[in-house]
Amino acid sequence: MRKTHTAGALRATDEGRSVILAGWVHRRRDFGGLIFIDLRDRYGLTQITLDPQRVPADVFAVAESLRPEYVIEVEGVVHLRPEKMRNPRLATGDVEILATRVLVHNAAKVPPFPIDSDGSDVDETLRLKYRYLDLRRERMARNLTLRHRLIKHMRDYMDGNGFIEVETPILFKSTPEGAREYLVPSRVHPGDFYALPQSPQQLKQLLMVGGIERYFQIARCFRDEDQRADRQPEFTQLDVEMSFVDRDDVMGLIERMLIQFATEQADLHGKKLLYTPFRRLTFAEAMGKYGSDKPDLRFGMEIFDVSAVTRNSSFAVFAAAETVRGIVAPGCGGYTRKQTDELTELAKREGAKGLVVLYHDADGVRASGAGAKLSEAERAAILAAAGSAPGDLLLFVADAETPALTALGKLRLEMGARLKLADPSTLAFAWVIDFPMFTWDKDESRWVPNHHLFTAPRDEDLEKFESNPGEVKGKQYDLVCNGYEAGGGSIRIHRRDVQERVMRLLGLSMEEAYKKFGHMLDAFEYGAPPHGGIAPGVDRLAMLFAGEPNLREVIAFPKNQQAADNMLGIPSAPTAKQLKELSVRVDL
RNA sequence: GGAGGCGUGGUGUAGAGGCCUAACACGCUGCCCUGUCAAGGCAGAGACCGCGGGUUCGAAUCCCGUCGCUUCCGCCA
């Protein structure tokens, strides 16, 4: 090892020690007769001082030639800084190294962007093109360290709870009923393809049939779908599966793991958990109060129902609607027509027919606009249901239940953001349970699974299966946090007959079902234990704990929104020789 | 597939039909400087305003197209 200490290690108590540090020139302050160099490595900054009276002329000359991002090695002696020259903002601020030798390992061109910021001042395209420079930022080092500690915590925790990590293949089988897959051509089997796994779902269930009982894996998953701030084409999950468990066993396991992590790693991310134990709400509650199946629970602004009041309203829009729901935007009574029009646009984009705006004035609902059409009694009843105060703005959607709730859910998030209601230093973890198992897909005229087709129905709903599929609830649970889905899981079907009923309901012929999922159906006939699991998203959890706005900040080499990497220049065209070997022809 | 936003020296921005021979800050180069830590002072270099077309006497600025990045909708069992 060429260095005796890191650039973040030295303190006043090290005074007099001879040391060797190595790293990058962060900044150079040259006074002509005195030079300071901030030496940076992953661990911190240390000030190197070059005094011409105390170093040979050739060493001083080397120091004069240094530029930002040069890689250097410095030998010197730790000195206590004069009292007034200490820097309390630096962990190493009490000391400086009086250099006796400076070696340049490598010079550096002028970087295309500054390294001494958090990167928010630089176009992200450039950051990603020069990711190896971008990673030198303190922010990136902190994020990758946090991610490492999260994964290490997961491994230690799972190990401590009797789980073993088992690797599953990346070259997997194409399966329908899921996300679009990445395909890999087989050379040995011309015309045949592997698929990269969207998740190790089936394999981990087969591990349960294989008697592993407690499995986990830090698993890479691949989905060829369009990107979002919280979606990358390849991502990492803590994949978990256990035998002989109920829903609460799985939820409790993950909940304790996250609480422990948040407690032990408080120094790194500084985030507080808003709910311990985690909140629990049913899908119906989540939709009804927050208009979302992954609500941001850091603030209230719950949706309320005034249908009982408006059923016989003198306001035709209200009277005709299947349901009328609303939210209160506190203190927004001063909104202009232009501002409320923006909100109306947002509601329409989310599928609502429109937005009804009422103003809560000093003496009740303002009698203008929609307010003029409401009777005195209705206005009073609406304010009572809303629980609003003078100066508030009331937003209503009169529509069928689902569009009304989802539109108000989006409006709630929009108003929450405008009013800065969500505390950015908190994490509001919660479980959402009792999801409907199936949703009717109008376009395809068939039932589609809400989670996936291996999720078990609640025992009491088994009989409604064929008669009323929309009413069947599954043993599914989603981990949500601050408006993100941080993970999802379920108790699985472990019997062939039940699995076949699900497949039949989804419109799969038994022939098709067997072709695609025969390995599962067969396995269930050889003593498959009851089992269930979950897969928290590692990238998303790292993002949430780090307080970052997107996944790219917690991934060393992420893809951009076009699923491309402009540093590597991928994806890229294969050679004619490669294609020929794979028996693949490109048709553009 | 669709909608919005952005694109001007190395970086981040200003600019809203003629005042642009394009401004400011940071960075960069040179010189001065012994206690700075976002060091300071002086001087200087560096941009055909993403690309293509159009309107106009005149376009960074208006219009059309296109490319790149980003956020969102669809999609994500």
PDB file of N, CA and C in Angstrom, chain A residues 204-249:
ATOM      1  N   LYS A 204     -37.566 -18.798  -7.678  1.00  0.00           N
ATOM      2  CA  LYS A 204     -37.537 -18.827  -6.212  1.00  0.00           C
ATOM      3  C   LYS A 204     -38.664 -19.686  -5.661  1.00  0.00           C
ATOM      4  N   GLN A 205     -39.778 -19.755  -6.393  1.00  0.00           N
ATOM      5  CA  GLN A 205     -40.842 -20.661  -5.950  1.00  0.00           C
ATOM      6  C   GLN A 205     -40.390 -22.107  -6.103  1.00  0.00           C
ATOM      7  N   LEU A 206     -39.645 -22.377  -7.184  1.00  0.00           N
ATOM      8  CA  LEU A 206     -39.139 -23.740  -7.373  1.00  0.00           C
ATOM      9  C   LEU A 206     -38.097 -24.074  -6.302  1.00  0.00           C
ATOM     10  N   LEU A 207     -37.388 -23.067  -5.817  1.00  0.00           N
ATOM     11  CA  LEU A 207     -36.461 -23.308  -4.703  1.00  0.00           C
ATOM     12  C   LEU A 207     -37.229 -23.733  -3.453  1.00  0.00           C
ATOM     13  N   MET A 208     -38.443 -23.176  -3.287  1.00  0.00           N
ATOM     14  CA  MET A 208     -39.259 -23.587  -2.139  1.00  0.00           C
ATOM     15  C   MET A 208     -39.699 -25.040  -2.312  1.00  0.00           C
ATOM     16  N   VAL A 209     -40.109 -25.387  -3.525  1.00  0.00           N
ATOM     17  CA  VAL A 209     -40.452 -26.793  -3.783  1.00  0.00           C
ATOM     18  C   VAL A 209     -39.219 -27.651  -3.546  1.00  0.00           C
ATOM     19  N   GLY A 210     -38.057 -27.072  -3.790  1.00  0.00           N
ATOM     20  CA  GLY A 210     -36.804 -27.783  -3.576  1.00  0.00           C
ATOM     21  C   GLY A 210     -36.373 -27.835  -2.127  1.00  0.00           C
ATOM     22  N   GLY A 211     -37.209 -27.348  -1.215  1.00  0.00           N
ATOM     23  CA  GLY A 211     -36.929 -27.508   0.206  1.00  0.00           C
ATOM     24  C   GLY A 211     -35.922 -26.541   0.791  1.00  0.00           C
ATOM     25  N   ILE A 212     -35.639 -25.443   0.106  1.00  0.00           N
ATOM     26  CA  ILE A 212     -34.670 -24.468   0.629  1.00  0.00           C
ATOM     27  C   ILE A 212     -35.255 -23.712   1.832  1.00  0.00           C
ATOM     28  N   GLU A 213     -36.560 -23.551   1.848  1.00  0.00           N
ATOM     29  CA  GLU A 213     -37.335 -22.932   2.941  1.00  0.00           C
ATOM     30  C   GLU A 213     -37.083 -21.439   3.145  1.00  0.00           C
ATOM     31  N   ARG A 214     -35.840 -21.031   3.190  1.00  0.00           N
ATOM     32  CA  ARG A 214     -35.579 -19.593   3.333  1.00  0.00           C
ATOM     33  C   ARG A 214     -34.505 -19.176   2.335  1.00  0.00           C
ATOM     34  N   TYR A 215     -34.942 -18.478   1.282  1.00  0.00           N
ATOM     35  CA  TYR A 215     -34.046 -18.066   0.199  1.00  0.00           C
ATOM     36  C   TYR A 215     -34.019 -16.548   0.102  1.00  0.00           C
ATOM     37  N   PHE A 216     -32.869 -16.015  -0.229  1.00  0.00           N
ATOM     38  CA  PHE A 216     -32.838 -14.616  -0.669  1.00  0.00           C
ATOM     39  C   PHE A 216     -31.752 -14.478  -1.726  1.00  0.00           C
ATOM     40  N   GLN A 217     -31.796 -13.347  -2.435  1.00  0.00           N
ATOM     41  CA  GLN A 217     -30.785 -13.063  -3.440  1.00  0.00           C
ATOM     42  C   GLN A 217     -30.791 -11.562  -3.712  1.00  0.00           C
ATOM     43  N   ILE A 218     -29.613 -10.985  -3.824  1.00  0.00           N
ATOM     44  CA  ILE A 218     -29.515  -9.630  -4.365  1.00  0.00           C
ATOM     45  C   ILE A 218     -29.535  -9.822  -5.871  1.00  0.00           C
ATOM     46  N   ALA A 219     -30.720  -9.686  -6.456  1.00  0.00           N
ATOM     47  CA  ALA A 219     -30.959 -10.176  -7.813  1.00  0.00           C
ATOM     48  C   ALA A 219     -31.090  -9.038  -8.813  1.00  0.00           C
ATOM     49  N   ARG A 220     -30.407  -9.217  -9.930  1.00  0.00           N
ATOM     50  CA  ARG A 220     -30.565  -8.252 -11.020  1.00  0.00           C
ATOM     51  C   ARG A 220     -31.762  -8.661 -11.860  1.00  0.00           C
ATOM     52  N   CYS A 221     -32.610  -7.679 -12.198  1.00  0.00           N
ATOM     53  CA  CYS A 221     -33.801  -7.936 -12.989  1.00  0.00           C
ATOM     54  C   CYS A 221     -33.798  -7.024 -14.211  1.00  0.00           C
ATOM     55  N   PHE A 222     -34.477  -7.472 -15.269  1.00  0.00           N
ATOM     56  CA  PHE A 222     -34.442  -6.743 -16.541  1.00  0.00           C
ATOM     57  C   PHE A 222     -35.853  -6.579 -17.086  1.00  0.00           C
ATOM     58  N   ARG A 223     -36.208  -5.357 -17.449  1.00  0.00           N
ATOM     59  CA  ARG A 223     -37.514  -5.125 -18.060  1.00  0.00           C
ATOM     60  C   ARG A 223     -37.364  -4.123 -19.191  1.00  0.00           C
ATOM     61  N   ASP A 224     -37.801  -4.543 -20.361  1.00  0.00           N
ATOM     62  CA  ASP A 224     -37.658  -3.695 -21.545  1.00  0.00           C
ATOM     63  C   ASP A 224     -38.894  -2.804 -21.686  1.00  0.00           C
ATOM     64  N   GLU A 225     -39.089  -1.939 -20.712  1.00  0.00           N
ATOM     65  CA  GLU A 225     -40.206  -1.000 -20.755  1.00  0.00           C
ATOM     66  C   GLU A 225     -39.642   0.407 -20.733  1.00  0.00           C
ATOM     67  N   ASP A 226     -40.501   1.402 -21.000  1.00  0.00           N
ATOM     68  CA  ASP A 226     -39.994   2.778 -21.039  1.00  0.00           C
ATOM     69  C   ASP A 226     -39.603   3.258 -19.651  1.00  0.00           C
ATOM     70  N   GLN A 227     -38.611   4.116 -19.617  1.00  0.00           N
ATOM     71  CA  GLN A 227     -37.991   4.514 -18.350  1.00  0.00           C
ATOM     72  C   GLN A 227     -38.728   5.652 -17.653  1.00  0.00           C
ATOM     73  N   ARG A 228     -38.498   5.739 -16.364  1.00  0.00           N
ATOM     74  CA  ARG A 228     -38.968   6.861 -15.557  1.00  0.00           C
ATOM     75  C   ARG A 228     -37.836   7.229 -14.606  1.00  0.00           C
ATOM     76  N   ALA A 229     -38.057   8.285 -13.822  1.00  0.00           N
ATOM     77  CA  ALA A 229     -37.047   8.660 -12.826  1.00  0.00           C
ATOM     78  C   ALA A 229     -36.793   7.506 -11.860  1.00  0.00           C
ATOM     79  N   ASP A 230     -37.824   6.684 -11.619  1.00  0.00           N
ATOM     80  CA  ASP A 230     -37.673   5.574 -10.673  1.00  0.00           C
ATOM     81  C   ASP A 230     -37.684   4.219 -11.367  1.00  0.00           C
ATOM     82  N   ARG A 231     -37.388   4.201 -12.675  1.00  0.00           N
ATOM     83  CA  ARG A 231     -37.367   2.927 -13.402  1.00  0.00           C
ATOM     84  C   ARG A 231     -36.184   2.852 -14.339  1.00  0.00           C
ATOM     85  N   GLN A 232     -35.346   1.835 -14.180  1.00  0.00           N
ATOM     86  CA  GLN A 232     -34.210   1.571 -15.046  1.00  0.00           C
ATOM     87  C   GLN A 232     -34.442   0.227 -15.736  1.00  0.00           C
ATOM     88  N   PRO A 233     -33.875   0.046 -16.934  1.00  0.00           N
ATOM     89  CA  PRO A 233     -34.094  -1.223 -17.635  1.00  0.00           C
ATOM     90  C   PRO A 233     -33.507  -2.420 -16.885  1.00  0.00           C
ATOM     91  N   GLU A 234     -32.401  -2.196 -16.167  1.00  0.00           N
ATOM     92  CA  GLU A 234     -31.945  -3.257 -15.272  1.00  0.00           C
ATOM     93  C   GLU A 234     -31.873  -2.684 -13.869  1.00  0.00           C
ATOM     94  N   PHE A 235     -32.337  -3.452 -12.924  1.00  0.00           N
ATOM     95  CA  PHE A 235     -32.406  -2.952 -11.559  1.00  0.00           C
ATOM     96  C   PHE A 235     -32.206  -4.117 -10.601  1.00  0.00           C
ATOM     97  N   THR A 236     -32.070  -3.782  -9.321  1.00  0.00           N
ATOM     98  CA  THR A 236     -31.694  -4.787  -8.334  1.00  0.00           C
ATOM     99  C   THR A 236     -32.778  -4.925  -7.275  1.00  0.00           C
ATOM    100  N   GLN A 237     -33.090  -6.179  -6.955  1.00  0.00           N
ATOM    101  CA  GLN A 237     -34.072  -6.425  -5.904  1.00  0.00           C
ATOM    102  C   GLN A 237     -33.463  -7.287  -4.817  1.00  0.00           C
ATOM    103  N   LEU A 238     -33.947  -7.069  -3.582  1.00  0.00           N
ATOM    104  CA  LEU A 238     -33.703  -8.059  -2.544  1.00  0.00           C
ATOM    105  C   LEU A 238     -34.816  -9.080  -2.705  1.00  0.00           C
ATOM    106  N   ASP A 239     -34.503 -10.176  -3.379  1.00  0.00           N
ATOM    107  CA  ASP A 239     -35.523 -11.173  -3.687  1.00  0.00           C
ATOM    108  C   ASP A 239     -35.584 -12.156  -2.527  1.00  0.00           C
ATOM    109  N   VAL A 240     -36.794 -12.368  -1.990  1.00  0.00           N
ATOM    110  CA  VAL A 240     -36.962 -13.192  -0.784  1.00  0.00           C
ATOM    111  C   VAL A 240     -38.103 -14.177  -0.993  1.00  0.00           C
ATOM    112  N   GLU A 241     -37.921 -15.403  -0.523  1.00  0.00           N
ATOM    113  CA  GLU A 241     -39.023 -16.364  -0.527  1.00  0.00           C
ATOM    114  C   GLU A 241     -38.887 -17.272   0.695  1.00  0.00           C
ATOM    115  N   MET A 242     -40.001 -17.566   1.345  1.00  0.00           N
ATOM    116  CA  MET A 242     -39.980 -18.404   2.538  1.00  0.00           C
ATOM    117  C   MET A 242     -41.138 -19.408   2.491  1.00  0.00           C
ATOM    118  N   SER A 243     -40.896 -20.566   3.090  1.00  0.00           N
ATOM    119  CA  SER A 243     -41.944 -21.581   3.153  1.00  0.00           C
ATOM    120  C   SER A 243     -42.605 -21.574   4.529  1.00  0.00           C
ATOM    121  N   PHE A 244     -43.851 -22.067   4.559  1.00  0.00           N
ATOM    122  CA  PHE A 244     -44.618 -22.211   5.817  1.00  0.00           C
ATOM    123  C   PHE A 244     -44.792 -20.880   6.544  1.00  0.00           C
ATOM    124  N   VAL A 245     -45.200 -19.870   5.802  1.00  0.00           N
ATOM    125  CA  VAL A 245     -45.384 -18.550   6.417  1.00  0.00           C
ATOM    126  C   VAL A 245     -46.715 -17.942   6.004  1.00  0.00           C
ATOM    127  N   ASP A 246     -47.137 -16.958   6.795  1.00  0.00           N
ATOM    128  CA  ASP A 246     -48.281 -16.132   6.451  1.00  0.00           C
ATOM    129  C   ASP A 246     -47.784 -14.750   6.054  1.00  0.00           C
ATOM    130  N   ARG A 247     -48.733 -13.966   5.580  1.00  0.00           N
ATOM    131  CA  ARG A 247     -48.467 -12.598   5.151  1.00  0.00           C
ATOM    132  C   ARG A 247     -47.682 -11.813   6.210  1.00  0.00           C
ATOM    133  N   ASP A 248     -48.129 -11.898   7.461  1.00  0.00           N
ATOM    134  CA  ASP A 248     -47.505 -11.092   8.512  1.00  0.00           C
ATOM    135  C   ASP A 248     -46.047 -11.483   8.748  1.00  0.00           C
ATOM    136  N   ASP A 249     -45.704 -12.752   8.510  1.00  0.00           N
ATOM    137  CA  ASP A 249     -44.314 -13.171   8.700  1.00  0.00           C
ATOM    138  C   ASP A 249     -43.399 -12.438   7.721  1.00  0.00           C
TER     139      ASP A 249
END
